[in-house]
Steps between C-alpha positions, in 0.01 A plus 500: 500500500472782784754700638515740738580854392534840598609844338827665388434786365785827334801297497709523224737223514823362274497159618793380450429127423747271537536218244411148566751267358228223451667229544529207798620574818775246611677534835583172547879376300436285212598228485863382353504474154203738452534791235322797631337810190622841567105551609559207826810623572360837541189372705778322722675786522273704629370268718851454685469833537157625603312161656407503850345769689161595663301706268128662686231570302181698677184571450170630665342196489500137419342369206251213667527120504850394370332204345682529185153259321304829628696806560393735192664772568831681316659555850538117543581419170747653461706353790355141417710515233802368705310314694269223272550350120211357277588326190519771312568826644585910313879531511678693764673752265430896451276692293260317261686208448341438845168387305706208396361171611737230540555140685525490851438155677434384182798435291369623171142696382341205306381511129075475501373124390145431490427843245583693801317328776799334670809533644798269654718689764860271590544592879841629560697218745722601794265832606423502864240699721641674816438230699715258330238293327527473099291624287299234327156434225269455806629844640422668138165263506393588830578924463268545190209315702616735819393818236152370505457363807621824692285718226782695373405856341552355153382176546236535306643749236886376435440144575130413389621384182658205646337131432266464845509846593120541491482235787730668697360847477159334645643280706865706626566213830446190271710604177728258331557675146385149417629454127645853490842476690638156474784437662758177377750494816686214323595718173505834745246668237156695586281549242221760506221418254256826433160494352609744208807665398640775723736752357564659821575163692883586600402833564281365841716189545802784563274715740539452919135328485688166303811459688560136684486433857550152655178299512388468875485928496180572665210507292342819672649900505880465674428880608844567657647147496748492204433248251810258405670616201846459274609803469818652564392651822224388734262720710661408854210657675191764451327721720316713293456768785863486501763312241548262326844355423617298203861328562711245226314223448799243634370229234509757180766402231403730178364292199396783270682830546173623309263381695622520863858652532662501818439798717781760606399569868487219732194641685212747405337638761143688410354675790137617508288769700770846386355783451548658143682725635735283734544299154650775343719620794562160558638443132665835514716419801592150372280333769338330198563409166162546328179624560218360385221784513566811307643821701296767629422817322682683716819268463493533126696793420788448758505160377514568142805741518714306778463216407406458145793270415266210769152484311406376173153551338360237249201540289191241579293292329208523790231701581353710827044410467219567712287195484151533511265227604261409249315301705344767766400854508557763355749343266266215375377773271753543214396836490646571809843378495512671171427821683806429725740435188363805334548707788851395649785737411824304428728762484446586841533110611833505297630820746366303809733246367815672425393693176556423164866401530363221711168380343287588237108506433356180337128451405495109413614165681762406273801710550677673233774261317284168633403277206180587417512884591346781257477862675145507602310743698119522509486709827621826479395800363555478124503101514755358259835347537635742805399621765444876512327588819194376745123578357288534831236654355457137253560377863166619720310465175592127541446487861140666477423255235625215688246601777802417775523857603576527850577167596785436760837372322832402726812522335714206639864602495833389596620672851793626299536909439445423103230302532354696749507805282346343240265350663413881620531649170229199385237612791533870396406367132245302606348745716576785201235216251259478785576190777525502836851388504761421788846342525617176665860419566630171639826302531661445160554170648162399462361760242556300208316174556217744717419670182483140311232289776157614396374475834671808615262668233749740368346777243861621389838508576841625391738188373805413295561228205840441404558243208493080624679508137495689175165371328170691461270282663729517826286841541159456342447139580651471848349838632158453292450163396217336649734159620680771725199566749462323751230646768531452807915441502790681610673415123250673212689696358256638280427732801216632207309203516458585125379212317361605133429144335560636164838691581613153685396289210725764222789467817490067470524615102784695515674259729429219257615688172841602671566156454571519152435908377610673820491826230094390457501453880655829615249707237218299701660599838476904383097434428469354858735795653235761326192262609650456879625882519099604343360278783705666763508255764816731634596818435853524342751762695899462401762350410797489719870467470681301804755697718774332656717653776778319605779548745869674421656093584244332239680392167363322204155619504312325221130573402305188349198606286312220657582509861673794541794600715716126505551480882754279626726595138581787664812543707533711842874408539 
């Protein structure tokens, strides 16, 4: 998924993390007769103590529709974690244990029947939305037909598997998921039926694209009108030139401590439109509790020694790319966008960034530590497994044979300073190898499905991916499989347009061996990373590491591998 990021750069912080006891919050008494574990009576505890409160959370921007069936963005997921359940859902607890998946309105993850093909969800009784209104089959029915009909990003990626997908894809307004989610209201099950085994199934059931809205939602893009969720907070209102504010959801009454806990603070506040630099001040003064961009340069060293003991850095499984459209000059011609890869230097992208304590230079999709990932490197100066330094000479020999010399080539950027200075540092390369190249900045509101619609004819651009969940093909096959483009719409991700038959057929391999050798599949996954990264459809800048800065008042800070900082588990009383 995207998120929006800037730089940190020369901080050396001892983040002080706080531990996560991992276990339910309970605020409410038990009831008579009930034997609490040293872990609940901990939770309740705590929450006697530190529940309640207004925490604020700004940013620069907003992060587009709040449609949580079409939102793909980081920025969003990570609050519609309180917000909306699936069936399944990654558990709310710190570190890696984060890439747990486990029940949610479901009340248990169901063994496979049918050699794979099927599986029988029991709907949890008693959950309500925030309007009141329970939570039934149709509602479950209705919300995986909503992913189609509203043409969610992964629609055709996460979901095509399902039994009557293909109609759906062609036809998005009529879809039924005829034979492929059945729904049994009088036994309270809902069975999805695929057309071949899917090892990554609870992986995209968990994800924000999945979760369950009541059945008469709109069938079109809610933009800023909140969608109905069951949460344990509700988005009370959105103005994405503005705020938006999430309050207690008055109907919530926890069911799974590990799949949606209650919240600490009884309303979250996330303003848009700051500055970077008012988000730091704004944090700094204890006007806010946590900003979402990433402090200024000029911010970093002051903030590093005064208030060290407020930020916490995590390492990333995600990647900073320059997409190159395949699809129109100059980079139709593999030569070309091979010339760009060649001649980018990623150590200086890594000090635009923050320098090396902050990111570090990567030469292939798949990050390092990803199933799948062996060092690779083919474009650098010494190509092997690292790389070593930019070769623009290899470069302009490329160009010149490409016959693109010349050309005109816009950079489209993020209006953000990193972005921006990338996108700069790009135009000087491409100038260096022989284009005619310029910068465009616009609204990181916007940027990210701008970059995606073909008919905004985009020849490059700077972008993020940070993991949907911890598989290989999450990278190569939802950023370069052909079932991700989609010209012409707002939500193709594979902002390439790359679409190499022969890769995509060895991608539909892999994803069918994982089934039953995910060992075979993952050494299949490495041979597409090489093929993908030889094709360069994007060139490969960085890896980041996520910054968090946090006000003095904020306790109980916990950082989920999968979606990050765990809002509303953190305290500000």
């Amino acid at each position: 998924m995207s998120w929006r990021k800037s730089t940190l750069g020369g901080l050396a912080v001892a983040g002080a993390l706080l531990t996560w006891n991992g276990v339910a919050a309970a605020d409410e008494p038990a009831a008579p007769g009930t034997v609490l574990s040293p872990q609940q009576t901990q939770v309740a505890a705590l929450m006697a103590e530190h529940k309640g409160g207004t925490m604020r959370l700004v940013a620069r921007s907003a992060g587009g529709t709040i449609d949580p069936h079409i939102n793909y963005t980081l920025q969003y997921w990570q609050i519609y974690q309180s917000l909306y359940d699936g069936l399944v859902t990654f558990k709310h607890a710190g570190g890696a244990d984060g890439f747990t998946v486990v029940p949610d309105l479901a009340e248990a993850i169901p063994a496979p029947q049918n050699d794979g093909k099927t599986y029988v969800f029991k709907l949890r009784q008693g959950i309500k939305f925030w309007d009141g209104r329970d939570v039934t089959v149709k509602d479950v029915v209705a919300s995986f037909q909503r992913i189609f009909k509203v043409s969610s990003p992964t629609s055709g990626t996460f979901y095509a598997g399902i039994v009557g997908a293909d109609a759906c894809l062609k036809d998005p307004a009529t879809c039924t998921l005829d034979g492929g989610v059945v729904g049994d209201e009088a036994a309270g099950t809902i069975t999805i039926n695929l057309t071949a085994p899917d090892p990554e199934l609870f992986y995209k059931l968990s994800v924000p694209h999945a979760v369950i809205v009541p059945a008469d939602t709109a069938t079109s893009d809610l933009g800023t009108v909140p969608a109905v969720g069951t949460g344990a907070y509700m988005i009370e209102s959105y103005d994405p030139n503005k705020q938006m504010k999430m309050v207690r959801n008055p109907h919530f009454k926890e069911w799974s401590a590990d799949a949606q806990p209650d919240g600490y603070p009884d309303v979250v506040l996330y303003d848009f439109n700051l500055t970077d630099e008012a988000e730091v001040t704004a944090v700094q003064n204890g006007e806010a509790d946590w900003m979402f961009d990433q402090p200024p340069t000029d911010r970093l060293a002051e903030i590093g020694t005064k208030y060290k003991d407020q930020v916490f850095i995590n390492t990333l499984t995600a990647w900073w790319y320059a997409p190159m459209n395949v699809n129109i000059a100059p980079f139709n011609n593999e030569k070309a966008r091979q010339a760009v890869s060649y001649a980018i230097d990623r150590k200086a992208l890594v000090n635009l960034f923050g320098g090396p304590a902050l990111a570090a230079p990567v030469c292939q999709v798949l990050p390092p530590g990803f199933p799948g990932h062996v060092d690779y490197c083919p474009f650098t100066k010494n190509p092997g497994t690292k790389w070593s330094a930019p070769d623009l000479e290899k470069a302009k020999a490329l160009v010149k044979e490409s016959g693109t010399a010349g050309q005109k080539v816009t950079v489209i950027v993020e209006d953000t300073a990193v972005s921006k200075s990338i996108g700069v540092y790009l135009q000087s390369v491409l100038k260096d190898i022989g284009y005619d190249a310029s910068v465009k900045p616009i609204s990181p509101n916007i940027q990210f499905t701008y970059i995606q619609n073909t008919n905004n004819n985009v020849q490059i651009s700077v972008s993020q991916w940070y993991q949907d969940y911890p598989a290989a093909s999450d990278f190569l096959n939802i950023l370069f499989g052909c079932d991700s483009f989609h010209p012409g719409s707002d939500s193709s991700v594979n902002i390439s347009g790359f679409c190499d038959k022969a890769i995509d057929a060895k991608m539909k391999q892999a994803l069918a061996l994982a089934v039953t050798d995910q060992a075979g599949a993952d050494k299949l996954w490495t041979e597409i990373d090489k093929a993908v990264t030889d094709a360069a459809p994007a060139a490969a800048l960085f890896t980041p590491k996520h910054v968090d800065f946090v006000s003095k008042r904020l306790g109980n800070f916990i950082f989920n591998a999968q979606y990050y900082w765990v809002v509303t588990q953190s305290w500000v009383k």
